[in-house]
């Protein structure tokens, strides 16, 4: 569990929990309350990577430049490390109540996590990805996979940050829209970087999607249209943040831009 | 997910959630409130069986007389079905609040489940079982595995039933002791039945532990001593229930006896 948690990564999901909770009221007072939930979402993300890398799934030997969990500890321990990380994530949410998160917000966060990370969310996206491999033909199918496999956990991060920060229902709605769009843009940008990125910056080989015959946005709609979609999603995400009238929206606007301007 | 949930089984864990919640006050009023949590624990139990049966783990082809999940749907789908069942279990707990479970009890149930089903609970027991295969030499090591792999989820079932029924702290303590002991007795009885049970009633081959060179209670302490331990644990469990002074303890006492008198 520790090996994979400490393998690095951009930590975008926990950063979003922290940033959104602070953006609502424009103060850093919620930082302690947001931390357990920020950890929870990174636990979930990490478990999903361990299981995705398994021989029965994507069969990857490397992740973030390090050997994958099952290459170091074996398949059985990798499956169990994933199961334990997933289970442990939920124990962090009651803990957030002792850091000041209202009890009804904590329970709503449990419900959001189990919905957005489960069969109708992240796991559902992975199922569609596995079942659809090489058989995808439409942008709608690919969008479904990206929305669930990637956006749903971003949506969870943003929504729980919003709940911890005491967002209104309208703010929660707008921030959900923000999260959906940056999550989708992030994943399409991943498809783009796989084709035109710099291997040394990415920490992984480019053209892996082509070599694995994976269907991507650039493959389905072309490189220029893919870039245009990323730009449009980013603008829509930023508009949603502006409509939410947060006390301090600037970091959320910067994150939206960072995700599309990043080179790794 | 549905295939494995509907594959049958004794449903002891959900029955305990329902029965304990009703035993506290001696009425069936809590039945609706207990149902979502009763389902949650069966989801967790089912996911653990799916993952335990995987080729990387126990590599079993049959479970309860039916093909195991991965034999029907493949390894990737079996891993994901397990992940989704585990995740979905947690969504049922907030739902119980809408059925009348107090919100603080629901959050305590989330915390219990994540602790008792996770790295320090059920998954920890499975890890010890996998790592210790054929290398176990002491009863203490085997007790650790049984307590976590089996008792912890029984403890969860009983504790959540107790919380839903409005148990006092003392009742919660005594019922936890009851659950620990019947869980351990149940597992030792499983070891015994594997040696002297009737294959047609068990729905699986006997002597599988011997053939797989699994270390069991009968192997370590002998058949007579194993039976004596089961009897002692059962008596201790029943004493704990009596001390708890529940409005209607009779079903819990019967369940303790059933688990050791059963022939399958």
Short mmCIF file of C-alpha atoms in Angstrom, two decimals:
data_model
loop_
_atom_site.label_atom_id
_atom_site.label_comp_id
_atom_site.label_asym_id
_atom_site.label_seq_id
_atom_site.Cartn_x
_atom_site.Cartn_y
_atom_site.Cartn_z
CA UNK A 1 0.00 0.00 0.00
CA UNK A 2 2.75 2.41 0.97
CA UNK A 3 4.89 1.54 -2.05
CA UNK A 4 2.20 2.65 -4.48
CA UNK A 5 0.99 5.61 -2.43
CA UNK A 6 4.56 6.94 -2.37
CA UNK A 7 5.25 6.32 -6.04
CA UNK A 8 4.55 9.97 -6.81
CA UNK A 9 2.10 11.46 -9.28
CA UNK A 10 0.62 14.89 -9.71
CA UNK A 11 -1.74 14.62 -6.70
CA UNK A 12 -4.32 16.60 -8.67
CA UNK A 13 -7.32 15.00 -6.95
CA UNK A 14 -6.27 15.76 -3.36
CA UNK A 15 -5.12 19.21 -4.46
CA UNK A 16 -8.62 19.83 -5.79
CA UNK A 17 -10.25 18.81 -2.49
CA UNK A 18 -8.02 21.26 -0.61
CA UNK A 19 -8.23 24.06 -3.18
CA UNK A 20 -12.00 23.95 -3.65
CA UNK A 21 -12.68 23.91 0.09
CA UNK A 22 -10.49 26.99 0.45
CA UNK A 23 -11.88 28.76 -2.60
CA UNK A 24 -15.44 28.86 -1.28
CA UNK A 25 -14.75 31.13 1.66
CA UNK A 26 -11.38 32.45 0.58
CA UNK A 27 -9.60 31.25 3.72
CA UNK A 28 -7.32 28.37 4.60
CA UNK A 29 -9.31 27.52 7.73
CA UNK A 30 -10.78 24.36 6.18
CA UNK A 31 -7.35 22.89 5.42
CA UNK A 32 -7.27 20.49 8.40
CA UNK A 33 -10.85 19.39 7.80
CA UNK A 34 -10.19 18.73 4.10
CA UNK A 35 -6.99 16.73 4.56
CA UNK A 36 -8.49 13.31 5.45
CA UNK A 37 -10.82 13.44 2.42
CA UNK A 38 -7.95 14.62 0.22
CA UNK A 39 -6.02 11.52 1.33
CA UNK A 40 -9.08 9.34 0.75
CA UNK A 41 -9.34 10.28 -2.92
CA UNK A 42 -5.62 9.63 -3.47
CA UNK A 43 -6.08 6.19 -1.84
CA UNK A 44 -8.90 5.45 -4.29
CA UNK A 45 -6.89 6.70 -7.26
CA UNK A 46 -3.87 4.63 -6.17
CA UNK A 47 -5.90 1.43 -5.72
CA UNK A 48 -7.39 1.90 -9.19
CA UNK A 49 -3.91 2.20 -10.72
CA UNK A 50 -2.68 -0.95 -8.92
CA UNK A 51 -5.64 -2.97 -10.20
CA UNK A 52 -5.50 -1.43 -13.71
CA UNK A 53 -1.85 -2.46 -14.01
CA UNK A 54 -2.54 -6.14 -13.18
CA UNK A 55 -1.72 -8.79 -15.80
CA UNK A 56 -5.45 -9.53 -16.21
CA UNK A 57 -6.07 -5.84 -16.99
CA UNK A 58 -3.54 -3.58 -18.76
CA UNK A 59 -0.55 -5.77 -17.79
CA UNK A 60 1.83 -2.87 -17.20
CA UNK A 61 5.31 -3.38 -15.76
CA UNK A 62 6.03 0.27 -15.05
CA UNK A 63 4.07 3.16 -13.58
CA UNK A 64 5.57 6.61 -13.02
CA UNK A 65 9.01 5.19 -13.80
CA UNK A 66 8.83 2.55 -11.05
CA UNK A 67 7.93 -1.13 -11.22
CA UNK A 68 4.20 -1.67 -10.81
CA UNK A 69 2.89 -3.10 -7.55
CA UNK A 70 2.37 -6.65 -8.83
CA UNK A 71 5.87 -6.75 -10.34
CA UNK A 72 7.32 -6.10 -6.88
CA UNK A 73 4.89 -7.91 -4.56
CA UNK A 74 3.15 -10.42 -6.82
CA UNK A 75 -0.39 -10.48 -8.11
CA UNK A 76 -2.12 -11.68 -4.94
CA UNK A 77 -0.58 -8.95 -2.78
CA UNK A 78 -1.30 -6.32 -5.46
CA UNK A 79 -4.98 -7.28 -5.56
CA UNK A 80 -5.14 -7.19 -1.76
CA UNK A 81 -3.20 -3.90 -1.49
CA UNK A 82 -5.77 -2.39 -3.85
CA UNK A 83 -8.68 -3.82 -1.87
CA UNK A 84 -7.21 -2.50 1.38
CA UNK A 85 -6.55 0.99 -0.02
CA UNK A 86 -10.11 1.17 -1.35
CA UNK A 87 -11.53 0.05 2.00
CA UNK A 88 -9.25 2.31 4.03
CA UNK A 89 -10.25 5.38 2.01
CA UNK A 90 -13.70 5.21 3.58
CA UNK A 91 -12.28 5.18 7.11
CA UNK A 92 -10.77 8.61 6.50
CA UNK A 93 -14.15 10.26 5.98
CA UNK A 94 -15.52 9.70 9.53
CA UNK A 95 -12.10 10.92 10.68
CA UNK A 96 -12.73 14.24 8.92
CA UNK A 97 -15.66 14.85 11.28
CA UNK A 98 -13.19 15.05 14.16
CA UNK A 99 -11.40 17.75 12.12
CA UNK A 100 -14.54 19.84 11.84
CA UNK A 101 -16.45 18.52 8.81
CA UNK A 102 -20.20 18.57 9.65
CA UNK A 103 -21.54 15.03 10.11
CA UNK A 104 -24.18 15.35 7.37
CA UNK A 105 -21.54 16.61 4.93
CA UNK A 106 -19.35 13.61 5.84
CA UNK A 107 -22.16 11.18 5.12
CA UNK A 108 -22.90 12.92 1.80
CA UNK A 109 -19.18 12.53 0.98
CA UNK A 110 -19.39 8.76 1.72
CA UNK A 111 -22.35 8.53 -0.63
CA UNK A 112 -20.64 10.56 -3.36
CA UNK A 113 -17.47 8.46 -3.12
CA UNK A 114 -19.26 5.12 -3.28
CA UNK A 115 -21.32 6.30 -6.25
CA UNK A 116 -18.60 8.06 -8.22
CA UNK A 117 -15.91 5.41 -7.60
CA UNK A 118 -18.20 2.38 -8.09
CA UNK A 119 -20.11 0.49 -10.75
CA UNK A 120 -21.87 3.57 -12.10
CA UNK A 121 -18.67 5.62 -11.83
CA UNK A 122 -14.95 4.87 -12.04
CA UNK A 123 -15.20 1.07 -12.03
CA UNK A 124 -17.95 1.29 -14.65
CA UNK A 125 -15.59 3.35 -16.83
CA UNK A 126 -12.85 0.75 -16.48
CA UNK A 127 -15.31 -2.04 -17.33
CA UNK A 128 -16.37 -0.18 -20.50
CA UNK A 129 -12.72 0.40 -21.35
CA UNK A 130 -11.83 -3.30 -20.94
CA UNK A 131 -14.89 -4.56 -22.81
CA UNK A 132 -14.55 -2.00 -25.58
CA UNK A 133 -10.84 -2.42 -26.28
CA UNK A 134 -10.17 -1.99 -29.99
CA UNK A 135 -13.89 -2.21 -30.66
CA UNK A 136 -14.74 1.46 -30.07
CA UNK A 137 -16.07 3.35 -33.02
CA UNK A 138 -17.80 6.47 -31.72
CA UNK A 139 -16.77 9.55 -29.78
CA UNK A 140 -19.78 8.94 -27.49
CA UNK A 141 -18.39 5.56 -26.38
CA UNK A 142 -14.97 7.07 -25.74
CA UNK A 143 -16.47 10.04 -23.90
CA UNK A 144 -18.39 7.60 -21.66
CA UNK A 145 -15.14 5.86 -20.73
CA UNK A 146 -13.26 9.10 -20.06
CA UNK A 147 -16.14 10.63 -18.09
CA UNK A 148 -16.38 7.67 -15.76
CA UNK A 149 -12.81 6.42 -15.66
CA UNK A 150 -11.33 9.86 -15.05
CA UNK A 151 -13.89 12.64 -14.56
CA UNK A 152 -15.93 10.92 -11.86
CA UNK A 153 -13.10 10.93 -9.33
CA UNK A 154 -12.29 14.55 -10.22
CA UNK A 155 -15.99 15.33 -9.68
CA UNK A 156 -15.81 13.59 -6.30
CA UNK A 157 -12.74 15.63 -5.32
CA UNK A 158 -14.33 18.94 -6.24
CA UNK A 159 -17.74 18.11 -4.73
CA UNK A 160 -16.28 16.99 -1.42
CA UNK A 161 -14.09 20.10 -1.26
CA UNK A 162 -17.23 22.12 -1.93
CA UNK A 163 -19.17 20.35 0.82
CA UNK A 164 -16.34 20.85 3.31
CA UNK A 165 -16.13 24.54 2.39
CA UNK A 166 -19.87 24.96 2.91
CA UNK A 167 -20.89 25.57 -0.71
CA UNK A 168 -24.49 26.45 -1.62
CA UNK A 169 -26.47 24.06 -3.84
CA UNK A 170 -25.87 26.35 -6.84
CA UNK A 171 -22.13 26.45 -6.16
CA UNK A 172 -22.09 22.66 -5.83
CA UNK A 173 -23.79 22.35 -9.24
CA UNK A 174 -21.42 24.75 -10.98
CA UNK A 175 -18.35 23.17 -9.41
CA UNK A 176 -19.57 19.73 -10.48
CA UNK A 177 -19.72 21.05 -14.05
CA UNK A 178 -16.22 22.49 -13.66
CA UNK A 179 -14.94 19.10 -12.48
CA UNK A 180 -16.64 17.12 -15.24
CA UNK A 181 -15.10 19.36 -17.88
CA UNK A 182 -11.55 19.56 -16.54
CA UNK A 183 -11.61 15.78 -15.98
CA UNK A 184 -12.59 15.14 -19.58
CA UNK A 185 -10.14 17.75 -20.89
CA UNK A 186 -7.39 16.17 -18.79
CA UNK A 187 -8.00 12.75 -20.32
CA UNK A 188 -8.14 14.04 -23.90
CA UNK A 189 -4.92 15.96 -23.22
CA UNK A 190 -3.42 12.62 -22.10
CA UNK A 191 -4.39 11.14 -25.48
CA UNK A 192 -2.76 14.12 -27.21
CA UNK A 193 0.46 13.97 -25.16
CA UNK A 194 0.77 10.28 -25.93
CA UNK A 195 1.18 11.32 -29.58
CA UNK A 196 3.15 14.58 -29.40
CA UNK A 197 4.62 14.62 -25.87
CA UNK A 198 8.24 14.43 -24.74
CA UNK A 199 9.08 10.97 -23.34
CA UNK A 200 11.57 12.33 -20.80
CA UNK A 201 8.97 14.73 -19.38
CA UNK A 202 6.11 12.22 -19.46
CA UNK A 203 8.16 9.53 -17.71
CA UNK A 204 6.69 6.96 -20.09
CA UNK A 205 6.94 6.01 -23.73
CA UNK A 206 4.90 7.98 -26.27
CA UNK A 207 2.79 6.34 -28.97
CA UNK A 208 1.77 3.61 -26.49
CA UNK A 209 -1.87 4.10 -27.49
CA UNK A 210 -0.99 3.59 -31.16
CA UNK A 211 1.15 0.56 -30.38
CA UNK A 212 -1.63 -0.95 -28.24
CA UNK A 213 -4.17 -0.03 -30.94
CA UNK A 214 -6.09 2.02 -28.40
CA UNK A 215 -8.83 4.19 -29.75
CA UNK A 216 -8.27 7.83 -28.68
CA UNK A 217 -9.73 11.26 -29.35
CA UNK A 218 -6.99 12.15 -31.89
CA UNK A 219 -7.63 8.82 -33.64
CA UNK A 220 -11.39 9.40 -33.82
CA UNK A 221 -11.65 13.16 -34.51
CA UNK A 222 -8.11 14.23 -35.46
CA UNK A 223 -5.45 16.20 -33.60
CA UNK A 224 -6.76 19.72 -34.35
CA UNK A 225 -10.34 18.90 -33.32
CA UNK A 226 -9.06 17.16 -30.16
CA UNK A 227 -7.15 20.31 -29.19
CA UNK A 228 -10.24 22.42 -29.92
CA UNK A 229 -12.38 20.20 -27.67
CA UNK A 230 -9.83 20.51 -24.85
CA UNK A 231 -9.90 24.31 -25.21
CA UNK A 232 -13.70 24.40 -25.27
CA UNK A 233 -14.03 22.18 -22.20
CA UNK A 234 -11.50 24.31 -20.35
CA UNK A 235 -13.38 27.52 -21.17
CA UNK A 236 -16.67 25.97 -20.05
CA UNK A 237 -15.03 24.83 -16.82
CA UNK A 238 -13.75 28.33 -16.12
CA UNK A 239 -17.16 29.86 -16.89
CA UNK A 240 -18.77 27.52 -14.37
CA UNK A 241 -16.27 28.61 -11.70
CA UNK A 242 -16.98 32.27 -12.45
CA UNK A 243 -20.75 31.70 -12.19
CA UNK A 244 -20.24 30.08 -8.78
CA UNK A 245 -18.97 33.44 -7.43
CA UNK A 246 -16.46 31.91 -5.02
CA UNK A 247 -14.59 34.13 -2.58
CA UNK A 248 -11.29 33.14 -4.20
CA UNK A 249 -11.64 31.37 -7.58
CA UNK A 250 -8.16 32.15 -8.93
CA UNK A 251 -6.46 28.82 -8.13
CA UNK A 252 -9.31 26.84 -9.69
CA UNK A 253 -9.00 28.88 -12.87
CA UNK A 254 -5.24 28.31 -12.89
CA UNK A 255 -5.68 24.54 -12.41
CA UNK A 256 -7.99 24.41 -15.43
CA UNK A 257 -5.34 26.13 -17.53
CA UNK A 258 -2.49 24.06 -16.10
CA UNK A 259 -4.16 20.79 -17.04
CA UNK A 260 -4.22 21.71 -20.73
CA UNK A 261 -0.91 23.56 -20.90
CA UNK A 262 1.01 20.80 -19.08
CA UNK A 263 3.57 18.83 -21.01
CA UNK A 264 3.52 15.75 -18.72
CA UNK B 1 -21.92 -8.62 -9.44
CA UNK B 2 -25.41 -10.12 -9.57
CA UNK B 3 -24.13 -13.57 -10.55
CA UNK B 4 -22.07 -13.88 -7.37
CA UNK B 5 -24.58 -12.15 -5.08
CA UNK B 6 -27.23 -14.63 -6.22
CA UNK B 7 -25.01 -17.70 -5.95
CA UNK B 8 -26.53 -18.51 -2.58
CA UNK B 9 -24.81 -19.06 0.73
CA UNK B 10 -26.03 -19.11 4.30
CA UNK B 11 -26.45 -15.29 4.57
CA UNK B 12 -25.28 -15.52 8.17
CA UNK B 13 -23.79 -12.03 8.21
CA UNK B 14 -26.91 -10.15 7.03
CA UNK B 15 -29.04 -12.37 9.27
CA UNK B 16 -26.92 -11.24 12.21
CA UNK B 17 -27.39 -7.54 11.38
CA UNK B 18 -31.17 -8.03 11.31
CA UNK B 19 -31.35 -10.34 14.32
CA UNK B 20 -29.14 -8.28 16.61
CA UNK B 21 -30.97 -5.04 15.80
CA UNK B 22 -34.25 -6.76 16.69
CA UNK B 23 -32.89 -8.51 19.79
CA UNK B 24 -31.97 -5.28 21.56
CA UNK B 25 -35.50 -3.95 21.93
CA UNK B 26 -37.38 -7.16 21.23
CA UNK B 27 -39.34 -5.72 18.32
CA UNK B 28 -39.16 -5.95 14.54
CA UNK B 29 -39.44 -2.17 14.11
CA UNK B 30 -35.78 -1.81 13.12
CA UNK B 31 -36.08 -4.30 10.25
CA UNK B 32 -36.35 -1.67 7.49
CA UNK B 33 -33.53 0.38 8.96
CA UNK B 34 -31.24 -2.65 9.22
CA UNK B 35 -31.83 -3.97 5.70
CA UNK B 36 -29.42 -1.69 3.77
CA UNK B 37 -26.57 -2.49 6.19
CA UNK B 38 -27.45 -6.19 6.06
CA UNK B 39 -27.08 -6.00 2.27
CA UNK B 40 -23.82 -4.05 2.62
CA UNK B 41 -22.14 -6.82 4.63
CA UNK B 42 -23.25 -9.47 2.12
CA UNK B 43 -21.78 -7.30 -0.67
CA UNK B 44 -18.47 -7.18 1.20
CA UNK B 45 -18.51 -10.92 1.89
CA UNK B 46 -19.32 -11.64 -1.78
CA UNK B 47 -16.54 -9.40 -3.10
CA UNK B 48 -14.07 -11.13 -0.78
CA UNK B 49 -15.08 -14.55 -2.14
CA UNK B 50 -14.72 -13.38 -5.76
CA UNK B 51 -11.22 -12.05 -5.12
CA UNK B 52 -10.20 -15.05 -2.96
CA UNK B 53 -11.18 -17.42 -5.79
CA UNK B 54 -8.98 -15.65 -8.39
CA UNK B 55 -6.14 -17.61 -10.02
CA UNK B 56 -3.59 -15.39 -8.26
CA UNK B 57 -5.16 -16.29 -4.89
CA UNK B 58 -6.82 -19.65 -4.14
CA UNK B 59 -7.47 -20.42 -7.82
CA UNK B 60 -10.86 -22.07 -7.26
CA UNK B 61 -13.11 -23.12 -10.15
CA UNK B 62 -16.23 -23.75 -8.09
CA UNK B 63 -17.96 -21.96 -5.22
CA UNK B 64 -21.25 -23.16 -3.74
CA UNK B 65 -21.57 -25.65 -6.58
CA UNK B 66 -21.41 -22.97 -9.29
CA UNK B 67 -18.50 -21.84 -11.45
CA UNK B 68 -16.56 -19.05 -9.78
CA UNK B 69 -16.94 -15.51 -11.10
CA UNK B 70 -13.65 -15.43 -13.02
CA UNK B 71 -14.42 -18.78 -14.69
CA UNK B 72 -17.59 -17.25 -16.14
CA UNK B 73 -16.61 -13.63 -16.78
CA UNK B 74 -12.81 -13.72 -16.92
CA UNK B 75 -10.25 -12.41 -14.48
CA UNK B 76 -10.51 -8.71 -15.35
CA UNK B 77 -14.28 -8.61 -14.89
CA UNK B 78 -14.02 -10.64 -11.67
CA UNK B 79 -11.53 -8.20 -10.19
CA UNK B 80 -13.75 -5.27 -11.21
CA UNK B 81 -16.97 -6.94 -10.00
CA UNK B 82 -15.27 -7.35 -6.61
CA UNK B 83 -14.08 -3.74 -6.59
CA UNK B 84 -17.57 -2.51 -7.48
CA UNK B 85 -19.30 -4.65 -4.83
CA UNK B 86 -16.86 -3.40 -2.19
CA UNK B 87 -17.41 0.21 -3.22
CA UNK B 88 -21.17 -0.15 -3.52
CA UNK B 89 -21.46 -1.61 -0.02
CA UNK B 90 -20.57 1.79 1.39
CA UNK B 91 -23.34 3.53 -0.56
CA UNK B 92 -25.92 1.45 1.30
CA UNK B 93 -24.97 2.91 4.67
CA UNK B 94 -26.03 6.52 3.95
CA UNK B 95 -29.20 4.99 2.49
CA UNK B 96 -29.97 3.42 5.88
CA UNK B 97 -30.29 6.94 7.33
CA UNK B 98 -33.33 7.48 5.13
CA UNK B 99 -34.74 4.29 6.71
CA UNK B 100 -34.35 5.68 10.21
CA UNK B 101 -30.78 4.90 11.29
CA UNK B 102 -29.45 7.90 13.29
CA UNK B 103 -26.81 9.78 11.30
CA UNK B 104 -24.08 9.36 13.94
CA UNK B 105 -24.76 5.61 14.08
CA UNK B 106 -24.45 5.46 10.27
CA UNK B 107 -21.09 7.19 10.35
CA UNK B 108 -19.88 4.85 13.11
CA UNK B 109 -20.99 1.94 10.88
CA UNK B 110 -18.93 3.35 7.99
CA UNK B 111 -15.91 3.54 10.29
CA UNK B 112 -16.45 0.00 11.65
CA UNK B 113 -16.82 -1.42 8.14
CA UNK B 114 -13.72 0.25 6.77
CA UNK B 115 -11.69 -0.88 9.78
CA UNK B 116 -13.01 -4.44 10.09
CA UNK B 117 -13.02 -5.17 6.34
CA UNK B 118 -9.67 -3.50 5.59
CA UNK B 119 -5.94 -3.90 6.13
CA UNK B 120 -6.24 -4.37 9.88
CA UNK B 121 -9.31 -6.60 9.43
CA UNK B 122 -10.54 -8.99 6.77
CA UNK B 123 -7.99 -8.09 4.07
CA UNK B 124 -5.23 -8.33 6.67
CA UNK B 125 -6.43 -11.86 7.50
CA UNK B 126 -6.33 -12.85 3.84
CA UNK B 127 -2.83 -11.37 3.47
CA UNK B 128 -1.63 -13.41 6.48
CA UNK B 129 -3.32 -16.50 5.01
CA UNK B 130 -1.62 -16.04 1.61
CA UNK B 131 1.80 -15.23 3.06
CA UNK B 132 1.61 -18.01 5.63
CA UNK B 133 0.48 -20.82 3.34
CA UNK B 134 2.08 -24.07 4.41
CA UNK B 135 4.42 -22.13 6.66
CA UNK B 136 2.16 -21.89 9.72
CA UNK B 137 3.36 -23.62 12.85
CA UNK B 138 1.44 -22.15 15.78
CA UNK B 139 -2.19 -21.96 16.85
CA UNK B 140 -1.65 -18.23 17.46
CA UNK B 141 -0.84 -17.63 13.77
CA UNK B 142 -3.87 -19.62 12.67
CA UNK B 143 -6.11 -17.85 15.20
CA UNK B 144 -4.92 -14.48 13.82
CA UNK B 145 -5.96 -15.54 10.32
CA UNK B 146 -9.36 -16.87 11.40
CA UNK B 147 -10.08 -13.86 13.64
CA UNK B 148 -9.42 -11.40 10.85
CA UNK B 149 -10.47 -13.35 7.77
CA UNK B 150 -13.77 -14.50 9.28
CA UNK B 151 -14.56 -13.05 12.70
CA UNK B 152 -14.02 -9.41 11.80
CA UNK B 153 -16.92 -9.31 9.33
CA UNK B 154 -19.11 -11.19 11.82
CA UNK B 155 -18.09 -8.59 14.42
CA UNK B 156 -19.06 -5.85 11.97
CA UNK B 157 -22.47 -7.45 11.37
CA UNK B 158 -23.24 -7.76 15.05
CA UNK B 159 -21.91 -4.31 15.97
CA UNK B 160 -23.87 -2.55 13.24
CA UNK B 161 -27.03 -4.43 14.21
CA UNK B 162 -26.38 -3.31 17.78
CA UNK B 163 -25.89 0.32 16.75
CA UNK B 164 -29.09 0.27 14.69
CA UNK B 165 -31.02 -1.25 17.59
CA UNK B 166 -29.73 1.45 19.95
CA UNK B 167 -27.48 -0.72 22.14
CA UNK B 168 -25.75 0.71 25.20
CA UNK B 169 -21.93 0.79 25.29
CA UNK B 170 -21.94 -2.28 27.57
CA UNK B 171 -24.25 -4.19 25.24
CA UNK B 172 -22.03 -3.23 22.28
CA UNK B 173 -18.99 -4.64 24.13
CA UNK B 174 -20.67 -7.91 25.05
CA UNK B 175 -22.12 -8.39 21.57
CA UNK B 176 -18.67 -7.75 20.07
CA UNK B 177 -17.33 -10.57 22.25
CA UNK B 178 -20.22 -12.79 21.13
CA UNK B 179 -19.39 -12.08 17.49
CA UNK B 180 -15.64 -12.67 17.88
CA UNK B 181 -16.29 -16.06 19.46
CA UNK B 182 -18.96 -17.34 17.08
CA UNK B 183 -16.85 -16.15 14.13
CA UNK B 184 -13.83 -18.09 15.36
CA UNK B 185 -15.95 -21.14 16.26
CA UNK B 186 -17.54 -21.01 12.80
CA UNK B 187 -14.17 -21.10 11.09
CA UNK B 188 -12.79 -23.94 13.26
CA UNK B 189 -16.03 -25.86 12.55
CA UNK B 190 -15.28 -25.32 8.84
CA UNK B 191 -11.87 -26.93 9.37
CA UNK B 192 -13.56 -29.86 11.16
CA UNK B 193 -16.26 -30.34 8.51
CA UNK B 194 -13.60 -30.40 5.81
CA UNK B 195 -12.31 -33.59 7.46
CA UNK B 196 -15.47 -35.33 8.68
CA UNK B 197 -18.32 -33.65 6.76
CA UNK B 198 -20.63 -35.05 4.09
CA UNK B 199 -19.68 -33.85 0.59
CA UNK B 200 -23.27 -33.80 -0.65
CA UNK B 201 -24.36 -31.55 2.23
CA UNK B 202 -21.29 -29.32 2.10
CA UNK B 203 -21.62 -28.78 -1.67
CA UNK B 204 -17.84 -29.13 -1.98
CA UNK B 205 -15.20 -31.82 -1.71
CA UNK B 206 -13.97 -32.80 1.74
CA UNK B 207 -10.28 -33.15 2.61
CA UNK B 208 -9.50 -30.14 0.43
CA UNK B 209 -7.42 -28.64 3.25
CA UNK B 210 -5.38 -31.84 3.50
CA UNK B 211 -4.95 -32.04 -0.27
CA UNK B 212 -3.89 -28.39 -0.41
CA UNK B 213 -1.62 -28.97 2.61
CA UNK B 214 -3.47 -26.24 4.50
CA UNK B 215 -2.70 -25.95 8.17
CA UNK B 216 -5.94 -26.20 10.20
CA UNK B 217 -7.01 -26.46 13.83
CA UNK B 218 -7.44 -30.27 13.65
CA UNK B 219 -3.97 -30.51 12.09
CA UNK B 220 -2.38 -28.39 14.81
CA UNK B 221 -4.26 -29.46 17.96
CA UNK B 222 -6.12 -32.63 16.96
CA UNK B 223 -9.81 -33.30 16.28
CA UNK B 224 -10.96 -33.69 19.90
CA UNK B 225 -9.26 -30.52 21.09
CA UNK B 226 -10.66 -28.62 18.06
CA UNK B 227 -14.19 -29.71 18.97
CA UNK B 228 -13.57 -28.72 22.59
CA UNK B 229 -12.40 -25.24 21.50
CA UNK B 230 -15.54 -24.81 19.36
CA UNK B 231 -17.72 -25.78 22.34
CA UNK B 232 -15.85 -23.44 24.67
CA UNK B 233 -16.08 -20.49 22.25
CA UNK B 234 -19.79 -21.14 21.78
CA UNK B 235 -20.44 -21.17 25.53
CA UNK B 236 -18.45 -17.95 25.96
CA UNK B 237 -20.45 -16.36 23.14
CA UNK B 238 -23.73 -17.33 24.78
CA UNK B 239 -22.57 -16.03 28.18
CA UNK B 240 -21.75 -12.67 26.60
CA UNK B 241 -25.26 -12.47 25.10
CA UNK B 242 -26.80 -13.27 28.48
CA UNK B 243 -24.72 -10.59 30.19
CA UNK B 244 -25.94 -8.04 27.63
CA UNK B 245 -29.52 -8.48 28.96
CA UNK B 246 -31.21 -7.99 25.59
CA UNK B 247 -34.99 -7.80 25.37
CA UNK B 248 -35.04 -10.94 23.22
CA UNK B 249 -31.77 -12.88 23.15
CA UNK B 250 -33.19 -16.27 22.08
CA UNK B 251 -32.37 -16.11 18.36
CA UNK B 252 -28.78 -15.07 19.06
CA UNK B 253 -28.35 -18.03 21.39
CA UNK B 254 -29.83 -20.32 18.73
CA UNK B 255 -27.50 -18.95 16.05
CA UNK B 256 -24.48 -19.71 18.25
CA UNK B 257 -25.66 -23.32 18.62
CA UNK B 258 -26.59 -23.65 14.94
CA UNK B 259 -23.11 -22.66 13.80
CA UNK B 260 -21.50 -25.56 15.68
CA UNK B 261 -24.23 -28.16 15.13
CA UNK B 262 -24.49 -27.50 11.40
CA UNK B 263 -23.34 -30.17 8.97
CA UNK B 264 -22.70 -27.82 6.02
#
